[in-house]
PDB file of N, CA and C in Angstrom:
ATOM      1  N   MET A   1      65.484  -4.369  48.476  1.00 60.00           N
ATOM      2  CA  MET A   1      65.822  -3.373  49.470  1.00 60.00           C
ATOM      3  C   MET A   1      66.348  -2.126  48.762  1.00 60.00           C
ATOM      4  N   SER A   2      65.966  -0.966  49.246  1.00 67.00           N
ATOM      5  CA  SER A   2      66.409   0.274  48.623  1.00 67.00           C
ATOM      6  C   SER A   2      67.784   0.672  49.140  1.00 67.00           C
ATOM      7  N   ASP A   3      68.454   1.535  48.402  1.00 68.00           N
ATOM      8  CA  ASP A   3      69.770   2.016  48.800  1.00 68.00           C
ATOM      9  C   ASP A   3      69.647   2.963  49.991  1.00 68.00           C
ATOM     10  N   ALA A   4      70.790   3.195  50.652  1.00 67.00           N
ATOM     11  CA  ALA A   4      70.832   4.113  51.795  1.00 67.00           C
ATOM     12  C   ALA A   4      70.384   5.502  51.354  1.00 67.00           C
ATOM     13  N   ALA A   5      69.725   6.213  52.239  1.00 66.00           N
ATOM     14  CA  ALA A   5      69.225   7.579  51.995  1.00 66.00           C
ATOM     15  C   ALA A   5      68.109   7.614  50.959  1.00 66.00           C
ATOM     16  N   ARG A   6      67.514   6.464  50.679  1.00 77.00           N
ATOM     17  CA  ARG A   6      66.410   6.394  49.733  1.00 77.00           C
ATOM     18  C   ARG A   6      65.175   5.882  50.453  1.00 77.00           C
ATOM     19  N   LYS A   7      64.026   6.240  49.962  1.00 76.00           N
ATOM     20  CA  LYS A   7      62.761   5.797  50.541  1.00 76.00           C
ATOM     21  C   LYS A   7      62.582   4.303  50.259  1.00 76.00           C
ATOM     22  N   GLY A   8      62.212   3.540  51.280  1.00 75.00           N
ATOM     23  CA  GLY A   8      62.072   2.099  51.132  1.00 75.00           C
ATOM     24  C   GLY A   8      60.925   1.716  50.214  1.00 75.00           C
ATOM     25  N   PHE A   9      61.083   0.593  49.514  1.00 78.00           N
ATOM     26  CA  PHE A   9      60.042   0.132  48.600  1.00 78.00           C
ATOM     27  C   PHE A   9      58.762  -0.230  49.347  1.00 78.00           C
ATOM     28  N   GLY A  10      58.918  -0.825  50.528  1.00 81.00           N
ATOM     29  CA  GLY A  10      57.745  -1.183  51.338  1.00 81.00           C
ATOM     30  C   GLY A  10      56.961   0.049  51.759  1.00 81.00           C
ATOM     31  N   GLU A  11      57.690   1.085  52.143  1.00 84.00           N
ATOM     32  CA  GLU A  11      57.046   2.353  52.537  1.00 84.00           C
ATOM     33  C   GLU A  11      56.306   2.970  51.348  1.00 84.00           C
ATOM     34  N   GLN A  12      56.936   2.933  50.180  1.00 80.00           N
ATOM     35  CA  GLN A  12      56.290   3.479  48.986  1.00 80.00           C
ATOM     36  C   GLN A  12      55.016   2.709  48.650  1.00 80.00           C
ATOM     37  N   ALA A  13      55.089   1.388  48.759  1.00 81.00           N
ATOM     38  CA  ALA A  13      53.918   0.556  48.451  1.00 81.00           C
ATOM     39  C   ALA A  13      52.789   0.842  49.441  1.00 81.00           C
ATOM     40  N   GLN A  14      53.141   0.941  50.730  1.00 86.00           N
ATOM     41  CA  GLN A  14      52.147   1.220  51.770  1.00 86.00           C
ATOM     42  C   GLN A  14      51.441   2.550  51.488  1.00 86.00           C
ATOM     43  N   GLU A  15      52.206   3.571  51.102  1.00 83.00           N
ATOM     44  CA  GLU A  15      51.629   4.883  50.814  1.00 83.00           C
ATOM     45  C   GLU A  15      50.664   4.817  49.636  1.00 83.00           C
ATOM     46  N   LYS A  16      51.031   4.048  48.618  1.00 81.00           N
ATOM     47  CA  LYS A  16      50.173   3.943  47.430  1.00 81.00           C
ATOM     48  C   LYS A  16      48.896   3.161  47.726  1.00 81.00           C
ATOM     49  N   LEU A  17      49.000   2.148  48.605  1.00 86.00           N
ATOM     50  CA  LEU A  17      47.854   1.291  48.890  1.00 86.00           C
ATOM     51  C   LEU A  17      46.864   1.893  49.882  1.00 86.00           C
ATOM     52  N   THR A  18      47.335   2.831  50.706  1.00 88.00           N
ATOM     53  CA  THR A  18      46.457   3.454  51.700  1.00 88.00           C
ATOM     54  C   THR A  18      45.626   4.535  51.015  1.00 88.00           C
ATOM     55  N   PRO A  19      44.298   4.446  51.093  1.00 89.00           N
ATOM     56  CA  PRO A  19      43.446   5.467  50.463  1.00 89.00           C
ATOM     57  C   PRO A  19      43.703   6.855  51.049  1.00 89.00           C
ATOM     58  N   GLN A  20      43.692   7.860  50.194  1.00 85.00           N
ATOM     59  CA  GLN A  20      43.930   9.238  50.640  1.00 85.00           C
ATOM     60  C   GLN A  20      42.954   9.643  51.740  1.00 85.00           C
ATOM     61  N   SER A  21      41.731   9.117  51.674  1.00 89.00           N
ATOM     62  CA  SER A  21      40.704   9.489  52.650  1.00 89.00           C
ATOM     63  C   SER A  21      41.050   9.013  54.060  1.00 89.00           C
ATOM     64  N   GLN A  22      41.971   8.061  54.175  1.00 90.00           N
ATOM     65  CA  GLN A  22      42.362   7.541  55.480  1.00 90.00           C
ATOM     66  C   GLN A  22      43.638   8.180  56.006  1.00 90.00           C
ATOM     67  N   LYS A  23      44.164   9.148  55.292  1.00 88.00           N
ATOM     68  CA  LYS A  23      45.412   9.800  55.693  1.00 88.00           C
ATOM     69  C   LYS A  23      45.127  11.172  56.270  1.00 88.00           C
ATOM     70  N   SER A  24      45.926  11.547  57.254  1.00 91.00           N
ATOM     71  CA  SER A  24      45.811  12.894  57.807  1.00 91.00           C
ATOM     72  C   SER A  24      46.535  13.868  56.877  1.00 91.00           C
ATOM     73  N   THR A  25      46.273  15.138  57.062  1.00 89.00           N
ATOM     74  CA  THR A  25      46.956  16.158  56.256  1.00 89.00           C
ATOM     75  C   THR A  25      48.458  16.059  56.465  1.00 89.00           C
ATOM     76  N   GLY A  26      48.867  15.827  57.698  1.00 89.00           N
ATOM     77  CA  GLY A  26      50.293  15.689  57.999  1.00 89.00           C
ATOM     78  C   GLY A  26      50.931  14.522  57.272  1.00 89.00           C
ATOM     79  N   GLN A  27      50.205  13.404  57.200  1.00 90.00           N
ATOM     80  CA  GLN A  27      50.731  12.236  56.483  1.00 90.00           C
ATOM     81  C   GLN A  27      50.906  12.543  55.000  1.00 90.00           C
ATOM     82  N   VAL A  28      49.917  13.193  54.419  1.00 88.00           N
ATOM     83  CA  VAL A  28      49.978  13.513  52.984  1.00 88.00           C
ATOM     84  C   VAL A  28      51.152  14.453  52.708  1.00 88.00           C
ATOM     85  N   ILE A  29      51.304  15.465  53.542  1.00 89.00           N
ATOM     86  CA  ILE A  29      52.418  16.410  53.366  1.00 89.00           C
ATOM     87  C   ILE A  29      53.749  15.679  53.515  1.00 89.00           C
ATOM     88  N   GLY A  30      53.851  14.817  54.536  1.00 87.00           N
ATOM     89  CA  GLY A  30      55.077  14.060  54.752  1.00 87.00           C
ATOM     90  C   GLY A  30      55.410  13.161  53.575  1.00 87.00           C
ATOM     91  N   GLU A  31      54.395  12.478  53.054  1.00 87.00           N
ATOM     92  CA  GLU A  31      54.607  11.607  51.893  1.00 87.00           C
ATOM     93  C   GLU A  31      55.075  12.406  50.688  1.00 87.00           C
ATOM     94  N   ASN A  32      54.465  13.563  50.481  1.00 86.00           N
ATOM     95  CA  ASN A  32      54.850  14.398  49.338  1.00 86.00           C
ATOM     96  C   ASN A  32      56.293  14.876  49.472  1.00 86.00           C
ATOM     97  N   LEU A  33      56.686  15.261  50.686  1.00 86.00           N
ATOM     98  CA  LEU A  33      58.051  15.742  50.898  1.00 86.00           C
ATOM     99  C   LEU A  33      59.078  14.630  50.731  1.00 86.00           C
ATOM    100  N   THR A  34      58.821  13.474  51.370  1.00 84.00           N
ATOM    101  CA  THR A  34      59.785  12.377  51.246  1.00 84.00           C
ATOM    102  C   THR A  34      59.811  11.815  49.830  1.00 84.00           C
ATOM    103  N   GLY A  35      58.655  11.822  49.161  1.00 81.00           N
ATOM    104  CA  GLY A  35      58.605  11.366  47.769  1.00 81.00           C
ATOM    105  C   GLY A  35      59.411  12.273  46.856  1.00 81.00           C
ATOM    106  N   ALA A  36      59.284  13.582  47.072  1.00 82.00           N
ATOM    107  CA  ALA A  36      60.042  14.544  46.269  1.00 82.00           C
ATOM    108  C   ALA A  36      61.539  14.390  46.532  1.00 82.00           C
ATOM    109  N   GLY A  37      61.890  14.189  47.801  1.00 82.00           N
ATOM    110  CA  GLY A  37      63.298  13.991  48.148  1.00 82.00           C
ATOM    111  C   GLY A  37      63.862  12.744  47.494  1.00 82.00           C
ATOM    112  N   ASP A  38      63.070  11.677  47.455  1.00 79.00           N
ATOM    113  CA  ASP A  38      63.516  10.437  46.838  1.00 79.00           C
ATOM    114  C   ASP A  38      63.678  10.604  45.333  1.00 79.00           C
ATOM    115  N   LYS A  39      62.787  11.372  44.714  1.00 81.00           N
ATOM    116  CA  LYS A  39      62.912  11.611  43.264  1.00 81.00           C
ATOM    117  C   LYS A  39      64.192  12.384  42.959  1.00 81.00           C
ATOM    118  N   VAL A  40      64.512  13.356  43.823  1.00 82.00           N
ATOM    119  CA  VAL A  40      65.750  14.121  43.641  1.00 82.00           C
ATOM    120  C   VAL A  40      66.951  13.189  43.803  1.00 82.00           C
ATOM    121  N   ALA A  41      66.919  12.360  44.856  1.00 79.00           N
ATOM    122  CA  ALA A  41      68.021  11.415  45.093  1.00 79.00           C
ATOM    123  C   ALA A  41      68.177  10.466  43.908  1.00 79.00           C
ATOM    124  N   ALA A  42      67.065  10.015  43.340  1.00 77.00           N
ATOM    125  CA  ALA A  42      67.117   9.116  42.188  1.00 77.00           C
ATOM    126  C   ALA A  42      67.759   9.801  40.991  1.00 77.00           C
ATOM    127  N   ALA A  43      67.461  11.088  40.834  1.00 79.00           N
ATOM    128  CA  ALA A  43      67.988  11.830  39.685  1.00 79.00           C
ATOM    129  C   ALA A  43      69.477  12.130  39.826  1.00 79.00           C
ATOM    130  N   VAL A  44      69.929  12.376  41.062  1.00 80.00           N
ATOM    131  CA  VAL A  44      71.326  12.777  41.249  1.00 80.00           C
ATOM    132  C   VAL A  44      72.278  11.600  41.412  1.00 80.00           C
ATOM    133  N   GLN A  45      71.777  10.493  41.912  1.00 80.00           N
ATOM    134  CA  GLN A  45      72.642   9.331  42.126  1.00 80.00           C
ATOM    135  C   GLN A  45      72.938   8.654  40.785  1.00 80.00           C
ATOM    136  N   PRO A  46      74.222   8.558  40.428  1.00 82.00           N
ATOM    137  CA  PRO A  46      74.563   7.906  39.157  1.00 82.00           C
ATOM    138  C   PRO A  46      74.101   6.445  39.141  1.00 82.00           C
ATOM    139  N   SER A  47      73.651   5.977  38.007  1.00 78.00           N
ATOM    140  CA  SER A  47      73.188   4.584  37.871  1.00 78.00           C
ATOM    141  C   SER A  47      74.270   3.589  38.270  1.00 78.00           C
ATOM    142  N   SER A  48      75.514   3.942  38.010  1.00 83.00           N
ATOM    143  CA  SER A  48      76.615   3.035  38.330  1.00 83.00           C
ATOM    144  C   SER A  48      76.753   2.807  39.838  1.00 83.00           C
ATOM    145  N   GLU A  49      76.201   3.701  40.647  1.00 80.00           N
ATOM    146  CA  GLU A  49      76.283   3.571  42.097  1.00 80.00           C
ATOM    147  C   GLU A  49      75.011   2.986  42.711  1.00 80.00           C
ATOM    148  N   LYS A  50      74.019   2.680  41.881  1.00 82.00           N
ATOM    149  CA  LYS A  50      72.762   2.121  42.379  1.00 82.00           C
ATOM    150  C   LYS A  50      72.822   0.604  42.383  1.00 82.00           C
ATOM    151  N   SER A  51      72.171   0.011  43.382  1.00 83.00           N
ATOM    152  CA  SER A  51      72.050  -1.441  43.405  1.00 83.00           C
ATOM    153  C   SER A  51      71.084  -1.858  42.294  1.00 83.00           C
ATOM    154  N   THR A  52      71.101  -3.132  41.961  1.00 83.00           N
ATOM    155  CA  THR A  52      70.205  -3.646  40.919  1.00 83.00           C
ATOM    156  C   THR A  52      68.749  -3.421  41.304  1.00 83.00           C
ATOM    157  N   THR A  53      68.415  -3.661  42.577  1.00 81.00           N
ATOM    158  CA  THR A  53      67.025  -3.478  43.012  1.00 81.00           C
ATOM    159  C   THR A  53      66.627  -2.007  42.978  1.00 81.00           C
ATOM    160  N   GLN A  54      67.567  -1.110  43.307  1.00 81.00           N
ATOM    161  CA  GLN A  54      67.251   0.320  43.275  1.00 81.00           C
ATOM    162  C   GLN A  54      67.040   0.789  41.841  1.00 81.00           C
ATOM    163  N   LYS A  55      67.853   0.287  40.911  1.00 80.00           N
ATOM    164  CA  LYS A  55      67.662   0.627  39.491  1.00 80.00           C
ATOM    165  C   LYS A  55      66.278   0.190  39.030  1.00 80.00           C
ATOM    166  N   ALA A  56      65.901  -1.040  39.416  1.00 80.00           N
ATOM    167  CA  ALA A  56      64.589  -1.561  39.021  1.00 80.00           C
ATOM    168  C   ALA A  56      63.474  -0.726  39.640  1.00 80.00           C
ATOM    169  N   GLY A  57      63.609  -0.391  40.917  1.00 78.00           N
ATOM    170  CA  GLY A  57      62.599   0.427  41.601  1.00 78.00           C
ATOM    171  C   GLY A  57      62.454   1.799  40.965  1.00 78.00           C
ATOM    172  N   ASP A  58      63.581   2.413  40.631  1.00 76.00           N
ATOM    173  CA  ASP A  58      63.542   3.732  39.988  1.00 76.00           C
ATOM    174  C   ASP A  58      62.895   3.645  38.612  1.00 76.00           C
ATOM    175  N   SER A  59      63.173   2.558  37.900  1.00 78.00           N
ATOM    176  CA  SER A  59      62.594   2.368  36.570  1.00 78.00           C
ATOM    177  C   SER A  59      61.080   2.225  36.653  1.00 78.00           C
ATOM    178  N   VAL A  60      60.615   1.416  37.595  1.00 76.00           N
ATOM    179  CA  VAL A  60      59.172   1.223  37.774  1.00 76.00           C
ATOM    180  C   VAL A  60      58.518   2.532  38.187  1.00 76.00           C
ATOM    181  N   ARG A  61      59.138   3.233  39.091  1.00 72.00           N
ATOM    182  CA  ARG A  61      58.582   4.508  39.563  1.00 72.00           C
ATOM    183  C   ARG A  61      58.535   5.527  38.428  1.00 72.00           C
ATOM    184  N   GLY A  62      59.590   5.571  37.621  1.00 66.00           N
ATOM    185  CA  GLY A  62      59.623   6.490  36.486  1.00 66.00           C
ATOM    186  C   GLY A  62      58.521   6.196  35.492  1.00 66.00           C
ATOM    187  N   SER A  63      58.262   4.909  35.264  1.00 56.00           N
ATOM    188  CA  SER A  63      57.180   4.518  34.354  1.00 56.00           C
ATOM    189  C   SER A  63      55.834   4.944  34.908  1.00 56.00           C
ATOM    190  N   GLY A  64      55.656   4.788  36.222  1.00 54.00           N
ATOM    191  CA  GLY A  64      54.403   5.203  36.862  1.00 54.00           C
ATOM    192  C   GLY A  64      54.210   6.707  36.790  1.00 54.00           C
ATOM    193  N   ASP A  65      55.297   7.464  37.016  1.00 53.00           N
ATOM    194  CA  ASP A  65      55.211   8.925  36.948  1.00 53.00           C
ATOM    195  C   ASP A  65      54.848   9.380  35.539  1.00 53.00           C
ATOM    196  N   SER A  66      55.436   8.727  34.527  1.00 52.00           N
ATOM    197  CA  SER A  66      55.136   9.076  33.134  1.00 52.00           C
ATOM    198  C   SER A  66      53.678   8.795  32.807  1.00 52.00           C
ATOM    199  N   ALA A  67      53.193   7.645  33.254  1.00 47.00           N
ATOM    200  CA  ALA A  67      51.796   7.285  32.994  1.00 47.00           C
ATOM    201  C   ALA A  67      50.856   8.269  33.675  1.00 47.00           C
ATOM    202  N   GLN A  68      51.225   8.694  34.882  1.00 51.00           N
ATOM    203  CA  GLN A  68      50.387   9.656  35.609  1.00 51.00           C
ATOM    204  C   GLN A  68      50.348  10.997  34.874  1.00 51.00           C
ATOM    205  N   LYS A  69      51.487  11.426  34.361  1.00 55.00           N
ATOM    206  CA  LYS A  69      51.533  12.688  33.611  1.00 55.00           C
ATOM    207  C   LYS A  69      50.687  12.593  32.349  1.00 55.00           C
ATOM    208  N   GLU A  70      50.797  11.463  31.644  1.00 54.00           N
ATOM    209  CA  GLU A  70      50.015  11.276  30.418  1.00 54.00           C
ATOM    210  C   GLU A  70      48.526  11.265  30.732  1.00 54.00           C
ATOM    211  N   GLY A  71      48.155  10.608  31.821  1.00 53.00           N
ATOM    212  CA  GLY A  71      46.751  10.567  32.229  1.00 53.00           C
ATOM    213  C   GLY A  71      46.243  11.960  32.542  1.00 53.00           C
ATOM    214  N   GLY A  72      47.059  12.759  33.226  1.00 59.00           N
ATOM    215  CA  GLY A  72      46.680  14.137  33.539  1.00 59.00           C
ATOM    216  C   GLY A  72      46.525  14.961  32.277  1.00 59.00           C
ATOM    217  N   GLY A  73      47.399  14.732  31.318  1.00 63.00           N
ATOM    218  CA  GLY A  73      47.314  15.442  30.050  1.00 63.00           C
ATOM    219  C   GLY A  73      46.040  15.088  29.300  1.00 63.00           C
ATOM    220  N   MET A  74      45.663  13.824  29.355  1.00 63.00           N
ATOM    221  CA  MET A  74      44.434  13.396  28.689  1.00 63.00           C
ATOM    222  C   MET A  74      43.214  14.009  29.378  1.00 63.00           C
ATOM    223  N   LEU A  75      43.245  14.074  30.709  1.00 66.00           N
ATOM    224  CA  LEU A  75      42.139  14.668  31.451  1.00 66.00           C
ATOM    225  C   LEU A  75      42.000  16.151  31.107  1.00 66.00           C
ATOM    226  N   ASP A  76      43.124  16.847  31.015  1.00 70.00           N
ATOM    227  CA  ASP A  76      43.096  18.262  30.640  1.00 70.00           C
ATOM    228  C   ASP A  76      42.511  18.434  29.238  1.00 70.00           C
ATOM    229  N   SER A  77      42.880  17.551  28.333  1.00 71.00           N
ATOM    230  CA  SER A  77      42.387  17.616  26.963  1.00 71.00           C
ATOM    231  C   SER A  77      40.873  17.400  26.906  1.00 71.00           C
ATOM    232  N   VAL A  78      40.393  16.407  27.648  1.00 67.00           N
ATOM    233  CA  VAL A  78      38.950  16.129  27.688  1.00 67.00           C
ATOM    234  C   VAL A  78      38.223  17.317  28.304  1.00 67.00           C
ATOM    235  N   SER A  79      38.768  17.863  29.382  1.00 72.00           N
ATOM    236  CA  SER A  79      38.152  19.014  30.049  1.00 72.00           C
ATOM    237  C   SER A  79      38.049  20.205  29.102  1.00 72.00           C
ATOM    238  N   LYS A  80      39.121  20.456  28.337  1.00 75.00           N
ATOM    239  CA  LYS A  80      39.116  21.570  27.380  1.00 75.00           C
ATOM    240  C   LYS A  80      38.073  21.327  26.291  1.00 75.00           C
ATOM    241  N   THR A  81      37.980  20.104  25.811  1.00 77.00           N
ATOM    242  CA  THR A  81      37.007  19.770  24.772  1.00 77.00           C
ATOM    243  C   THR A  81      35.583  20.005  25.261  1.00 77.00           C
ATOM    244  N   VAL A  82      35.289  19.557  26.486  1.00 74.00           N
ATOM    245  CA  VAL A  82      33.955  19.757  27.057  1.00 74.00           C
ATOM    246  C   VAL A  82      33.663  21.246  27.210  1.00 74.00           C
ATOM    247  N   THR A  83      34.623  21.994  27.735  1.00 77.00           N
ATOM    248  CA  THR A  83      34.437  23.439  27.903  1.00 77.00           C
ATOM    249  C   THR A  83      34.205  24.125  26.564  1.00 77.00           C
ATOM    250  N   ASP A  84      35.016  23.777  25.566  1.00 75.00           N
ATOM    251  CA  ASP A  84      34.857  24.371  24.241  1.00 75.00           C
ATOM    252  C   ASP A  84      33.492  24.031  23.638  1.00 75.00           C
ATOM    253  N   THR A  85      33.033  22.801  23.846  1.00 76.00           N
ATOM    254  CA  THR A  85      31.729  22.380  23.333  1.00 76.00           C
ATOM    255  C   THR A  85      30.605  23.168  23.995  1.00 76.00           C
ATOM    256  N   VAL A  86      30.664  23.294  25.323  1.00 76.00           N
ATOM    257  CA  VAL A  86      29.649  24.071  26.054  1.00 76.00           C
ATOM    258  C   VAL A  86      29.657  25.513  25.575  1.00 76.00           C
ATOM    259  N   ASN A  87      30.836  26.086  25.427  1.00 75.00           N
ATOM    260  CA  ASN A  87      30.935  27.471  24.954  1.00 75.00           C
ATOM    261  C   ASN A  87      30.383  27.621  23.541  1.00 75.00           C
ATOM    262  N   SER A  88      30.617  26.637  22.696  1.00 76.00           N
ATOM    263  CA  SER A  88      30.111  26.676  21.332  1.00 76.00           C
ATOM    264  C   SER A  88      28.582  26.613  21.318  1.00 76.00           C
ATOM    265  N   ILE A  89      28.026  25.736  22.142  1.00 78.00           N
ATOM    266  CA  ILE A  89      26.574  25.584  22.197  1.00 78.00           C
ATOM    267  C   ILE A  89      25.906  26.833  22.757  1.00 78.00           C
ATOM    268  N   THR A  90      26.518  27.412  23.787  1.00 77.00           N
ATOM    269  CA  THR A  90      25.922  28.584  24.431  1.00 77.00           C
ATOM    270  C   THR A  90      26.291  29.882  23.727  1.00 77.00           C
ATOM    271  N   GLY A  91      27.221  29.794  22.778  1.00 75.00           N
ATOM    272  CA  GLY A  91      27.622  30.995  22.043  1.00 75.00           C
ATOM    273  C   GLY A  91      28.551  31.904  22.825  1.00 75.00           C
ATOM    274  N   GLN A  92      29.172  31.367  23.883  1.00 69.00           N
ATOM    275  CA  GLN A  92      30.061  32.188  24.697  1.00 69.00           C
ATOM    276  C   GLN A  92      31.486  32.098  24.179  1.00 69.00           C
ATOM    277  N   THR A  93      32.195  33.192  24.328  1.00 63.00           N
ATOM    278  CA  THR A  93      33.620  33.196  24.003  1.00 63.00           C
ATOM    279  C   THR A  93      34.389  32.786  25.247  1.00 63.00           C
ATOM    280  N   LYS A  94      35.679  32.547  25.100  1.00 59.00           N
ATOM    281  CA  LYS A  94      36.505  32.168  26.251  1.00 59.00           C
ATOM    282  C   LYS A  94      36.497  33.268  27.310  1.00 59.00           C
ATOM    283  N   ASP A  95      36.535  34.519  26.883  1.00 61.00           N
ATOM    284  CA  ASP A  95      36.533  35.632  27.840  1.00 61.00           C
ATOM    285  C   ASP A  95      35.233  35.675  28.631  1.00 61.00           C
ATOM    286  N   THR A  96      34.116  35.491  27.971  1.00 57.00           N
ATOM    287  CA  THR A  96      32.820  35.488  28.652  1.00 57.00           C
ATOM    288  C   THR A  96      32.722  34.301  29.595  1.00 57.00           C
ATOM    289  N   ALA A  97      33.202  33.160  29.141  1.00 51.00           N
ATOM    290  CA  ALA A  97      33.142  31.955  29.978  1.00 51.00           C
ATOM    291  C   ALA A  97      33.973  32.139  31.229  1.00 51.00           C
ATOM    292  N   LYS A  98      35.160  32.762  31.112  1.00 59.00           N
ATOM    293  CA  LYS A  98      35.991  33.006  32.290  1.00 59.00           C
ATOM    294  C   LYS A  98      35.304  33.934  33.272  1.00 59.00           C
ATOM    295  N   LYS A  99      34.634  34.951  32.751  1.00 58.00           N
ATOM    296  CA  LYS A  99      33.924  35.883  33.631  1.00 58.00           C
ATOM    297  C   LYS A  99      32.789  35.192  34.366  1.00 58.00           C
ATOM    298  N   ASN A 100      32.187  34.198  33.719  1.00 56.00           N
ATOM    299  CA  ASN A 100      31.063  33.479  34.327  1.00 56.00           C
ATOM    300  C   ASN A 100      31.498  32.191  34.999  1.00 56.00           C
ATOM    301  N   ASP A 101      32.816  31.960  35.097  1.00 57.00           N
ATOM    302  CA  ASP A 101      33.389  30.758  35.715  1.00 57.00           C
ATOM    303  C   ASP A 101      32.918  29.471  35.051  1.00 57.00           C
ATOM    304  N   LEU A 102      32.850  29.454  33.743  1.00 50.00           N
ATOM    305  CA  LEU A 102      32.500  28.224  33.013  1.00 50.00           C
ATOM    306  C   LEU A 102      33.740  27.527  32.557  1.00 50.00           C
TER     307      LEU A 102
END
């Protein structure tokens, strides 16, 4: 069970398991807002005041957020490599590629 004023673990799991394609725009916005609020609450609440389950939940969530950031960084790196390769093959510079939306 999560601590008071924190997003419930069941609610978080439900949001993650529901495909984005099945959510309305309002649901997505609501999830993003409550998720951001929960992250702020996790950051400001001292560990000494968290229950054992809340500490564990925050730890798991933090690990997931880190993995997501790393995955995004890898995707950006691959995207840059592909763009640079295409530009090299076509002989375009970065400025020319930007003008042509490559």
